[in-house]
Every structure is written in structure tokens, then in C-alpha cells.
Coordinates of C-alpha atoms and ligand atoms in Angstrom, one line a residue:
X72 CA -5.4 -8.2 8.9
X73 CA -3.8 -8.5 5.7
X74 CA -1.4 -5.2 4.2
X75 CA -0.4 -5.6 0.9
X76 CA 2.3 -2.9 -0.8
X77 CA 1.4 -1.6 -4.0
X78 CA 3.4 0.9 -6.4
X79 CA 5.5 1.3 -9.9
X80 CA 8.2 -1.3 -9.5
X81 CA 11.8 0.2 -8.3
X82 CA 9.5 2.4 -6.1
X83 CA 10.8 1.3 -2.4
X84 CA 8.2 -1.7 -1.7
X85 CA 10.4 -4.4 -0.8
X86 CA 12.6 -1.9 1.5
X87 CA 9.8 -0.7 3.0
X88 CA 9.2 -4.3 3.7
X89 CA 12.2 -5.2 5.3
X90 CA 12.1 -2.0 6.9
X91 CA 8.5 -2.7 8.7
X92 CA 9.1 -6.7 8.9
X93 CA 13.1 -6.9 9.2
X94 CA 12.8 -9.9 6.5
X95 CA 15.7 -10.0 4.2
X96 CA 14.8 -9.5 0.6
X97 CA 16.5 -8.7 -2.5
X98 CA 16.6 -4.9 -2.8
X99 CA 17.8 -3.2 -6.0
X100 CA 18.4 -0.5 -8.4
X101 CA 16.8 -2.0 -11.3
X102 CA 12.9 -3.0 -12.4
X103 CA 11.1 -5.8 -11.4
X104 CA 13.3 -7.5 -9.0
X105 CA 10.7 -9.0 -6.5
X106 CA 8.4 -11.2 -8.8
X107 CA 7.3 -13.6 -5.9
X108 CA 5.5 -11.9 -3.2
X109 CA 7.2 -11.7 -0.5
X110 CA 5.1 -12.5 3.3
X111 CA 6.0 -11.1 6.5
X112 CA 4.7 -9.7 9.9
X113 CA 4.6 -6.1 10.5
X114 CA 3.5 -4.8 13.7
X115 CA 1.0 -2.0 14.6
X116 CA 1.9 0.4 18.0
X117 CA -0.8 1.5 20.2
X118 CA -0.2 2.7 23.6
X119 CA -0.9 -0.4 26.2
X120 CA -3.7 -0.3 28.6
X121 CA -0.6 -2.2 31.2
X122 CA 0.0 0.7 32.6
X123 CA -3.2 2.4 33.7
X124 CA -4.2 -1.0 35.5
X125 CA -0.8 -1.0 36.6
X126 CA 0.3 -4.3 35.6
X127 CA 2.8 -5.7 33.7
X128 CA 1.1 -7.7 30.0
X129 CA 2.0 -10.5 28.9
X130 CA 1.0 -10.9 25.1
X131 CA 0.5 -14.3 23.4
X132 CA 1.0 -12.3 20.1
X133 CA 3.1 -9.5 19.5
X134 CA 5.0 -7.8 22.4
X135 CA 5.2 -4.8 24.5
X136 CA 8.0 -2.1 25.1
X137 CA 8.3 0.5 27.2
X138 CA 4.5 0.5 27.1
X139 CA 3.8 0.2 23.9
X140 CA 2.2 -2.8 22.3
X141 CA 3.2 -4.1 18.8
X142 CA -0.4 -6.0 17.4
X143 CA 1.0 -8.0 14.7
X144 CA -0.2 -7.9 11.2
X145 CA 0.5 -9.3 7.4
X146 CA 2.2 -7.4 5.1
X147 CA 2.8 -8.4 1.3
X148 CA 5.9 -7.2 -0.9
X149 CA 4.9 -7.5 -4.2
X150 CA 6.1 -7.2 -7.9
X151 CA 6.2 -3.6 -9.3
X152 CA 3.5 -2.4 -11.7
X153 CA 4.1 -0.2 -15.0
X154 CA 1.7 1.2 -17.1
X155 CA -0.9 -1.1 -18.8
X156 CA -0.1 -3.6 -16.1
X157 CA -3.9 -4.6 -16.6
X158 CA -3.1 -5.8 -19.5
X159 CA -0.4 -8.0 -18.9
X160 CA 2.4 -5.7 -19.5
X161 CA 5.6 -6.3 -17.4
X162 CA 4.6 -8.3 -14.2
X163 CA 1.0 -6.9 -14.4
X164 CA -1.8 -9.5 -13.9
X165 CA 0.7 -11.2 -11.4
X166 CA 1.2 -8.3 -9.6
X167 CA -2.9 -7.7 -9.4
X168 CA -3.3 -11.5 -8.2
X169 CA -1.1 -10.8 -5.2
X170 CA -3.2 -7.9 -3.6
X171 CA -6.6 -9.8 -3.2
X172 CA -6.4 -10.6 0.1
X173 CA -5.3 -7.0 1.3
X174 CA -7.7 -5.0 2.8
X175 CA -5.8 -1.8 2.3
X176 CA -3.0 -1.0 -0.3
X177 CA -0.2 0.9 0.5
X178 CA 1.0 2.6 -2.4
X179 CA 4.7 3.0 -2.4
X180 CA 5.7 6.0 -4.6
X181 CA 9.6 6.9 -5.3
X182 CA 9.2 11.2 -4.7
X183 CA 12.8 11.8 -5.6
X184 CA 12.0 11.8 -9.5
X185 CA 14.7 9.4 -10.7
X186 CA 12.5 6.7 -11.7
X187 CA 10.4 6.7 -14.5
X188 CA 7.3 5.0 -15.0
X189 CA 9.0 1.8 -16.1
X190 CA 11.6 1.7 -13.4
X191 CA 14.3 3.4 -15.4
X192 CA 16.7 5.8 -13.8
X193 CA 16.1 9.3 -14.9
X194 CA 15.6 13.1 -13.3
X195 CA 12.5 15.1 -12.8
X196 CA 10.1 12.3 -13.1
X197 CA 6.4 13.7 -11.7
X198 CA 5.7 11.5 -8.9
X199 CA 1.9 12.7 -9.1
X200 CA 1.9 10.7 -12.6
X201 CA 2.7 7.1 -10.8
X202 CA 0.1 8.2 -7.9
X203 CA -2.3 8.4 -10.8
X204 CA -1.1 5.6 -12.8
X205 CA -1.1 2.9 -10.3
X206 CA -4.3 3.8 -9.0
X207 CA -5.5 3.5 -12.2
X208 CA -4.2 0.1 -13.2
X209 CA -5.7 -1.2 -10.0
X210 CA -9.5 0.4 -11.0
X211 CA -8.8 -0.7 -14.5
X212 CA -8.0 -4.3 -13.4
X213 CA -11.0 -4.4 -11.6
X214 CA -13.4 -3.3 -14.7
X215 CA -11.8 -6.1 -16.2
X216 CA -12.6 -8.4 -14.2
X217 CA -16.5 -7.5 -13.7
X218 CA -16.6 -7.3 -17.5
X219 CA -15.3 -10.4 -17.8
X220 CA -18.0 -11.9 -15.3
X221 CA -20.7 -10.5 -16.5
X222 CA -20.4 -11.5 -20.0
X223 CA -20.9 -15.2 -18.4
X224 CA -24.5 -14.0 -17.2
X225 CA -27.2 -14.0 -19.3
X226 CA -29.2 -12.1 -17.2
X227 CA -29.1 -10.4 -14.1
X228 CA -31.4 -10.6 -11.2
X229 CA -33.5 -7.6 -11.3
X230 CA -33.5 -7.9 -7.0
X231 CA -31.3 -6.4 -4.8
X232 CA -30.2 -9.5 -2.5
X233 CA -30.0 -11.9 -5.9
X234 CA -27.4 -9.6 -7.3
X235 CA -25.5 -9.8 -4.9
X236 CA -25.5 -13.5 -4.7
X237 CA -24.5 -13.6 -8.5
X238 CA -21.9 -11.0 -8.0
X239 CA -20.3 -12.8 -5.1
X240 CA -20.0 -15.6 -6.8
X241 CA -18.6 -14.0 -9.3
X242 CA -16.4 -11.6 -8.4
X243 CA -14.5 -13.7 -5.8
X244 CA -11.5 -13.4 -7.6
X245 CA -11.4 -9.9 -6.3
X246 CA -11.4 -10.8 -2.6
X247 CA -14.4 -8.7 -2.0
X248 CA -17.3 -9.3 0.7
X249 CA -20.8 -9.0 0.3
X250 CA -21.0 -6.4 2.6
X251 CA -18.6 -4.2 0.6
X252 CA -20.6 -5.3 -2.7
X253 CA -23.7 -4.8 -1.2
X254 CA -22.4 -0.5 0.1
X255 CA -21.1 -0.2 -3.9
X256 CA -24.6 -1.4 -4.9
X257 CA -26.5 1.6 -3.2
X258 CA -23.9 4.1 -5.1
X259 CA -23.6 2.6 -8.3
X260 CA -25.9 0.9 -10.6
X261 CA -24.2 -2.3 -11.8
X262 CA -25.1 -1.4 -15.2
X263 CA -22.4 1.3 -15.4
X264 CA -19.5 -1.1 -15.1
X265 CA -16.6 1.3 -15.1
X266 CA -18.2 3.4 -11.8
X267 CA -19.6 0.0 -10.0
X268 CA -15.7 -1.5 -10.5
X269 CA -14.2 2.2 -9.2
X270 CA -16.7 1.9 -6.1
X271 CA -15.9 -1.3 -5.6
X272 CA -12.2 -1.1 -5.6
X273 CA -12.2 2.3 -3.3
X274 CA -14.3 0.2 -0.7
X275 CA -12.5 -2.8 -0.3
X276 CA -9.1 -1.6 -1.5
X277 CA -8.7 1.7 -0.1
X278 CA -4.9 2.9 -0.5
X279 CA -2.8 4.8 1.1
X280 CA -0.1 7.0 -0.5
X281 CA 3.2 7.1 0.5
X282 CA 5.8 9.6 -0.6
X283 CA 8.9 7.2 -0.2
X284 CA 13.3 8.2 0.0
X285 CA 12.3 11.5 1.7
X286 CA 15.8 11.4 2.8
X287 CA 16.6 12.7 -0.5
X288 CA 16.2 16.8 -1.4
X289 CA 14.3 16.4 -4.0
X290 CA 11.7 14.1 -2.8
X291 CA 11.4 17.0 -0.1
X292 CA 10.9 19.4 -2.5
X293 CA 8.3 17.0 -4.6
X294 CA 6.6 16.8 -1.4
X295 CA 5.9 20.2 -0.6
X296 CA 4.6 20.8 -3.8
X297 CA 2.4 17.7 -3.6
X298 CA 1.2 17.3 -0.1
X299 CA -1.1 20.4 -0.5
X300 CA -2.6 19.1 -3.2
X301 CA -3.0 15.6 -1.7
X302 CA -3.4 16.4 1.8
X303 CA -3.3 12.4 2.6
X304 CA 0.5 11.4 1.7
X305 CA 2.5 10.1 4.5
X306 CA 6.3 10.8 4.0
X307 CA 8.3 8.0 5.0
X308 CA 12.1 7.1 4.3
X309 CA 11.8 3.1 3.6
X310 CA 16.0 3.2 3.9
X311 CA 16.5 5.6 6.8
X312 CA 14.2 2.9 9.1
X313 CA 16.4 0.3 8.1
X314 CA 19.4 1.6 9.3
X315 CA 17.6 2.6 12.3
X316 CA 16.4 -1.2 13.1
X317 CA 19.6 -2.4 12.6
X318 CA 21.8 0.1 14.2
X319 CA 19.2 -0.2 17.3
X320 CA 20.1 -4.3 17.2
X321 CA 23.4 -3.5 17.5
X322 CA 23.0 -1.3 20.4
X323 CA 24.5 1.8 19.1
X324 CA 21.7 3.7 19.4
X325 CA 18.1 3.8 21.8
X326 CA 15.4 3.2 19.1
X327 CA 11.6 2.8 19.2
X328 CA 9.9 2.9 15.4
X329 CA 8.2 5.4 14.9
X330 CA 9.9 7.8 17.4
X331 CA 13.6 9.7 16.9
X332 CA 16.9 7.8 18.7
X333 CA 19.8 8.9 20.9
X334 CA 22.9 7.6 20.4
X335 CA 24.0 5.2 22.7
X336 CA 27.1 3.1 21.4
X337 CA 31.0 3.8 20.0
X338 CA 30.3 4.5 16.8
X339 CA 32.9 5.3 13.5
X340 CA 32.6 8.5 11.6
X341 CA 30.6 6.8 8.6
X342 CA 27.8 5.8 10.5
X343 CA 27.8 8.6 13.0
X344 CA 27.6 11.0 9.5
X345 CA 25.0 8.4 8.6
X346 CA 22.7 8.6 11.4
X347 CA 23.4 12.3 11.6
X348 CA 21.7 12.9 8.4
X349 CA 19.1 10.5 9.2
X350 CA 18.5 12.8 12.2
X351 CA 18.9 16.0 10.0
X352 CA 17.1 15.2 7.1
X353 CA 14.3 13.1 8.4
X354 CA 13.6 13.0 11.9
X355 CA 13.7 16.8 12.5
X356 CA 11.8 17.7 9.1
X357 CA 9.0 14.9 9.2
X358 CA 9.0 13.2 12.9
X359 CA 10.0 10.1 12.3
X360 CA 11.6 7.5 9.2
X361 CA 6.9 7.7 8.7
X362 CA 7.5 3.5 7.7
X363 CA 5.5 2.8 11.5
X364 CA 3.0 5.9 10.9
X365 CA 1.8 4.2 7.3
X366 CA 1.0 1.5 9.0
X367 CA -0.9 2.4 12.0
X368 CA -2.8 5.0 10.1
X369 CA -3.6 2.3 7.2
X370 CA -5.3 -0.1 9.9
X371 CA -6.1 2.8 12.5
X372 CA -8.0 5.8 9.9
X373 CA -8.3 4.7 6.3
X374 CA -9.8 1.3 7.4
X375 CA -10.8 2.6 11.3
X376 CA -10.1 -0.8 13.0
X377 CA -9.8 -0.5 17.1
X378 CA -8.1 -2.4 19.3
X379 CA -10.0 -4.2 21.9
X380 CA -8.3 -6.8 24.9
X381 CA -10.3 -9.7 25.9
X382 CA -9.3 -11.3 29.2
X383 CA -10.8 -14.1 31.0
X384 CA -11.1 -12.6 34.1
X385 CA -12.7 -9.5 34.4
X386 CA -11.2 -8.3 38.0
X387 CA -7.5 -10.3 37.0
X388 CA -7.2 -9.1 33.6
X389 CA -5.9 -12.4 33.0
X390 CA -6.5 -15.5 30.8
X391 CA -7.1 -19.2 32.4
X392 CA -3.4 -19.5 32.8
X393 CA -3.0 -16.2 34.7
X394 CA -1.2 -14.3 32.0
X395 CA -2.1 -10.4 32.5
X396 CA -3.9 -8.9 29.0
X397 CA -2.4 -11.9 26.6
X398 CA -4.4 -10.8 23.8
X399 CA -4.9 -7.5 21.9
X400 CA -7.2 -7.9 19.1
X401 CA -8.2 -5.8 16.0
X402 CA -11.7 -5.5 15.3
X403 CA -13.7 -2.7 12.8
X404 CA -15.1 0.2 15.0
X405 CA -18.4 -0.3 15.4
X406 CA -17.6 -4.6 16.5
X407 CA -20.9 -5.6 18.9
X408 CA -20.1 -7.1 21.8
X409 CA -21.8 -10.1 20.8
X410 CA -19.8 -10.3 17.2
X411 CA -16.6 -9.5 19.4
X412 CA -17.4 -13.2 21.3
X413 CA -17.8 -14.8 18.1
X414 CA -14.1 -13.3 17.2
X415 CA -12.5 -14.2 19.8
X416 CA -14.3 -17.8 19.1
X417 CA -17.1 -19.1 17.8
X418 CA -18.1 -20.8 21.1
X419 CA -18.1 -18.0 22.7
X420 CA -20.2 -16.2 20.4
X421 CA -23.3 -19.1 20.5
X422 CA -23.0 -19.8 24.2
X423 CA -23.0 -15.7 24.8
X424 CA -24.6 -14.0 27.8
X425 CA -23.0 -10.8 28.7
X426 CA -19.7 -9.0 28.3
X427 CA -18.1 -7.4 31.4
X428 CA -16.4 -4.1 31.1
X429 CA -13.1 -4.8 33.1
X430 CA -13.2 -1.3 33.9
X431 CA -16.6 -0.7 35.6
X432 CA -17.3 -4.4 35.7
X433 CA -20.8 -3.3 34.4
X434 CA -22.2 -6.1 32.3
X435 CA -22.2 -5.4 28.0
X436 CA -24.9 -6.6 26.4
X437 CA -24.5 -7.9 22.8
X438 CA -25.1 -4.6 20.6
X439 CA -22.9 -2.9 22.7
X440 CA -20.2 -1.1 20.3
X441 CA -17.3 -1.7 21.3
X442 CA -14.6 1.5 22.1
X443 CA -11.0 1.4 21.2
X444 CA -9.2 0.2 24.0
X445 CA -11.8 -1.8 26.0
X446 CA -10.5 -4.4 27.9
X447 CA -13.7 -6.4 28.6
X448 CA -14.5 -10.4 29.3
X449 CA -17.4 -12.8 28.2
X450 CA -19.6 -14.5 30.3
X451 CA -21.1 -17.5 28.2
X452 CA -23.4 -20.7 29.3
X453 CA -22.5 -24.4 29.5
Ligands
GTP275 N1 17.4 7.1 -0.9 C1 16.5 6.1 -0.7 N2 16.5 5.1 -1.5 C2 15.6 4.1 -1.3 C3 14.6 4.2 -0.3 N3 13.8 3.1 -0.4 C4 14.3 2.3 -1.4 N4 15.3 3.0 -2.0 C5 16.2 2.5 -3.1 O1 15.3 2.3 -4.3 C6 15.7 1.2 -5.1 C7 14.6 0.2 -5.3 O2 14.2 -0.4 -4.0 P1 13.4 -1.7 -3.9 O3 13.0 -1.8 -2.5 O4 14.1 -2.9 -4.5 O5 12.2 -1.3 -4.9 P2 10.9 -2.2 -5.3 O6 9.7 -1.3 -5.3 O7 10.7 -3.4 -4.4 O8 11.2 -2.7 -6.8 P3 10.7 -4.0 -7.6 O9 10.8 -5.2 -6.7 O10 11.6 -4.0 -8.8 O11 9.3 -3.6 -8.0 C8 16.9 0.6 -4.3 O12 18.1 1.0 -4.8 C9 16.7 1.1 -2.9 O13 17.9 1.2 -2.1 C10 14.6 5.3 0.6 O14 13.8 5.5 1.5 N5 15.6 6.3 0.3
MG276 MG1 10.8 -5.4 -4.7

């Protein structure tokens, strides 16, 4: 599962990267400081099956605290769009080469208002506009690109299944499947480029906005004003998590991501003030810093994946080596049984015969759909 951050550039991405990964980068108060992408794990939290089998999991990816299981992911920290990015302009086409892998943008906005649209300081800055814009650049890029493409064709297949062929081909510098071309293709004719590339981009880039430094007043007050309007933003305070993580290595304080802390060490007045409006102006008015909500509700809602444990042993809950629930894997909601088996290997999947629910141990049989949190095993032939 690939995460890619998205957003004007001085917007918060590569803090909101360290904050979810813990990866040093270069964070700054001026444009277009991250030109490389940037790669790192991020981790989603669900709440373990360990404990309602009453054992103790042992994960081969990821780990487990307190009950919760962290199901790694990739995240990419890229370079900052401006207007007309599309177009080349600051770090643009770069930028849109960097996010074709992801299969869901987050988009990164700074809701205080003191950057504008190029990454210069300023006050009052709409944050609404860079919502727009960026989504914008991102559907533009794509028309581009299928304009481009198409201009190569002489003609197009007037079939269904031969487009999509063509277009495949084509448009693989988009990182899009068949699948999603094929869903654009019953909504849009390809003939109207600008609505096929829009589709197209909404299915297989879907993004979710995020109203970033909601430690600050005035992003709180952009957010009010906003968030009724846009009823999907999640706040988060990229910064605020930060100093959590770190303050939680250092064992002055008891933090999970994603939840509030206590303070647990000797701490001097600078960080206590520090932590104490981290409490005051985050954690009580939002929940939490929001940087472990984007994610889990990127993977979790906007792209619906579920998480489903394979095991070996169906009565164990074990792999061959006796490891309790070693694997927790991320699958789209409505996975078969029979395409799950070809996930977990592609063996598995041609040598299928049943599934076993570890629960009931009643067998699966391959179209079963698979529910979020299923710990099941696979029974395959020699
Ligand atoms: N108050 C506050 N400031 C933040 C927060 N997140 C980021 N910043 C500040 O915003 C500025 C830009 O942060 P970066 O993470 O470098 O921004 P970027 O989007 O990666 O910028 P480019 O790489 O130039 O595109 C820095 O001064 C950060 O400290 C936050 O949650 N709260
Ligand atoms: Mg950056």
C-alpha cells in the first residue's frame, strides 16, 4: 500500500512525514525545500484480534502495543506544488511524477493562512484556495497526459475491452489499472477528455484533505469556517506529533499516536509549557495531534481496505514456525477467499481448496468475501 503526500509546497508534508515515519528530513520555512521524494514506513492502528483469542501475537511485519497492531505502509514526502505546476512551473511535472504509485493522496494544506500560494509568508491566505488549486493541478496533469496519448492514436477502438487495452497501454504513466479505467469508462465517454481525465483521477487518486498547524489560532478558526463546508477535512497538527514521538522516546511522557499522553518524566518548564499547549490546544479541541487518524481513515474509508490475518494453523493461530498471528494483511473489502490465497501467495491461490474460518473453523469457499478482521487459514493440494 503506497501513501503519497500531496499539497502547495511549505504546506507541512515533509513534517507530517517525519511525524508519521520518524525519518529525519529537512524541514523549513521557505518553498520547495524537499525536491527528492522522500520514502518511509508509516504504520496503520487497528485493534488486534490477540486479545479476544487470548494470545499473545507475534508479527513478522509491523508490531503490536498494548493491543494495538501497527500494519505497516509506504508513505512518500514529496516536492511542493504551486499554481500551474502542470505546466512545469516551480517543481511541477516532478512533483506529478512522484505520486503515480500512490493509491490515495493526502493533501497537506497549511490552515493558518501565512502561506501563500507560492510558499511565501503572508496573513489571511484562504486555505480553501490551495484545496482547490492542488486538486486542480493534479486533474489538469492528468488531461495532459490523456491528450497527449491520444494524439498518438489514430483511431480508437470503437469496443469496450479494445479501449481499454489501448488506454492501458497508454496511460501507464499514470499508475492506473484497468479495473479503475474500465469503472471511468462506464461514467465517462473517452471522447470528453477533460471529464474521462477528472473520473479517472478521482478513482485511482482519491485524496484526502488535511487541515495541517491546527496548533495555531487561526488555523482553528479557518477550520470552523471550512469543515462545514467540507465536511471531509481531518485536522491534524504535523508539529504537535512530533514532539509527542520524541518526548514519548525519551520517556517523559506515556504516548500511543493517535490517542492523548500523561506525563510521566522530570521535565523543565519549556517543555512542560510545550506539551501543555499541545494538550490545550490540540488534544482537548480535536482528540488527538489527527497525523495517525489521516492515515487510518485514508486506507480504512476513502480507499475501504480491511485487514484480514492469515495463519497456518487454523486451531494454533500460528504459522509453520509456531509464531501466534505473524501476519496482518491489507486487502480491498470485498477480497474472495480464493483471491486472498493468491495474496498471501500465488501457490496458494492455484493449489486452493478451502479457507478455514479460525473462528468457527467452518470451511470458506473461494467467493467467500472476506470481513475485516478475519483470521482464517488455507487448505491447498499437493
Ligand atoms: N505551527 C505549525 N507549523 C508547522 C506544522 N507543520 C509544519 N509546520 C511548519 O511549516 C514549515 C514548512 O514545513 P515543511 O514540513 O518543510 O513543509 P513542506 O510542505 O515539506 O515544504 P516543501 O518541501 O518546501 O514543499 C516549517 O517551518 C514547519 O515547522 C504544524 O503542524 N504546526
Ligand atoms: Mg518538504
Amino acid at each position: 500500500m503506497e501513501v503519497a503526500l500531496a499539497g502547495k509546497t511549505n504546506s507541512g508534508k515533509s513534517s507530517f512525514f517525519k511525524a508519521a515515519t520518524m525519518i529525519d528530513v529537512e524541514i523549513s520555512n521557505r518553498p520547495f525545500v524537499t525536491i527528492k521524494p522522500n520514502e518511509g514506513v508509516a504504520y496503520l492502528t487497528t485493534e488486534c484480534v490477540e486479545k479476544e483469542f487470548g494470545i499473545k501475537c507475534k508479527p513478522k511485519t509491523g508490531f503490536c502495543k498494548n493491543g494495538t497492531r501497527f500494519v505497516p505502509i509506504k508513505l512518500w514526502d514529496i516536492a511542493g506544488l504551486v499554481p500551474g505546476a502542470h505546466e512545469g512551473r516551480g517543481l511541477g511535472l516532478q512533483f506529478l511524477d512522484d505520486i503515480r504509485q500512490a493509491s490515495v493522496l493526502l493533501h497537506i494544506v497549511d490552515f493558518s493562512g501565512m502561506t501563500d500560494s507560492e510558499g511565501m509568508p503572508t496573513e489571511n491566505h484562504n486555505p480553501e484556495d490551495d484545496i482547490q488549486f492542488v486538486e486542480n493541478e493534479i486533474n489538469l496533469w492528468f488531461v495532459d497526459v490523456i491528450k497527449r496519448n491520444l494524439e498518438k492514436i489514430k483511431k480508437l477502438p470503437p469496443g469496450k475491452a479494445e479501449l481499454m487495452d489501448v488506454l492501458q497501454q497508454q496511460l501507464s504513466g499514470l499508475g492506473v489499472t484497468k479495473e479503475q479505467i474500465s469503472q471511468t469508462l462506464d461514467k465517462y465517454a473517452i471522447s470528453d477528455v477533460e471529464s474521462f481525465a477528472k473520473g479517472l483521477r478521482q478513482i485511482s487518486k482519491p485524496i484526502l484533505t488535511v487541515a495541517n498547524k491546527m496548533d495555531l489560532k487561526k488555523s482553528q478558526e479557518n477550520f470552523e469556517k471550512l469543515s462545514q463546508k467540507h465536511p471531509n477535512i481531518v485536522p491534524a497538527s504535523a508539529e504537535s506529533e512530533i514532539a509527542l514521538k520524541k518526548a514519548g522516546e525519551k520517556k517523559l511522557i506515556n504516548y500511543t499516536s493517535g490517542n492523548g499522553f500523561e506525563i510521566v518524566g522530570e521535565l523543565d518548564d519549556i517543555k512542560r509549557n510545550a506539551l501543555e499547549m499541545i494538550k490545550r490546544e490540540v488534544i482537548d479541541k480535536y482528540g488527538s495531534t489527527g497525523v495517525q487518524n489521516v492515515l487510518n481513515k485514508a486506507v480504512f474509508e476513502i480507499l475501504n481496505y480491511i485487514i484480514v490475518y492469515p495463519v497456518a494453523d487454523a486451531s494454533k493461530l500460528t504459522d509453520k514456525d509456531g509464531n501466534y498471528l505473524p501476519d496482518a494483511f491489507l486487502v480491498p473489502n470485498g477480497t474472495t477467499m480464493k483471491e486472498f490465497a493468491f495474496r498471501v501467495h500465488t501457490q496458494l491461490g492455484e493449489k486452493f481448496i478451502t479457507g478455514i474460518d479460525a473462528r468457527t473453523k467452518l470451511r470458506l469457499s473461494a467467493d467467500y468475501k472476506l470481513k475485516n478482521r478475519d483470521v482464517v487459514s488455507i487448505v491447498f493440494g499437493k
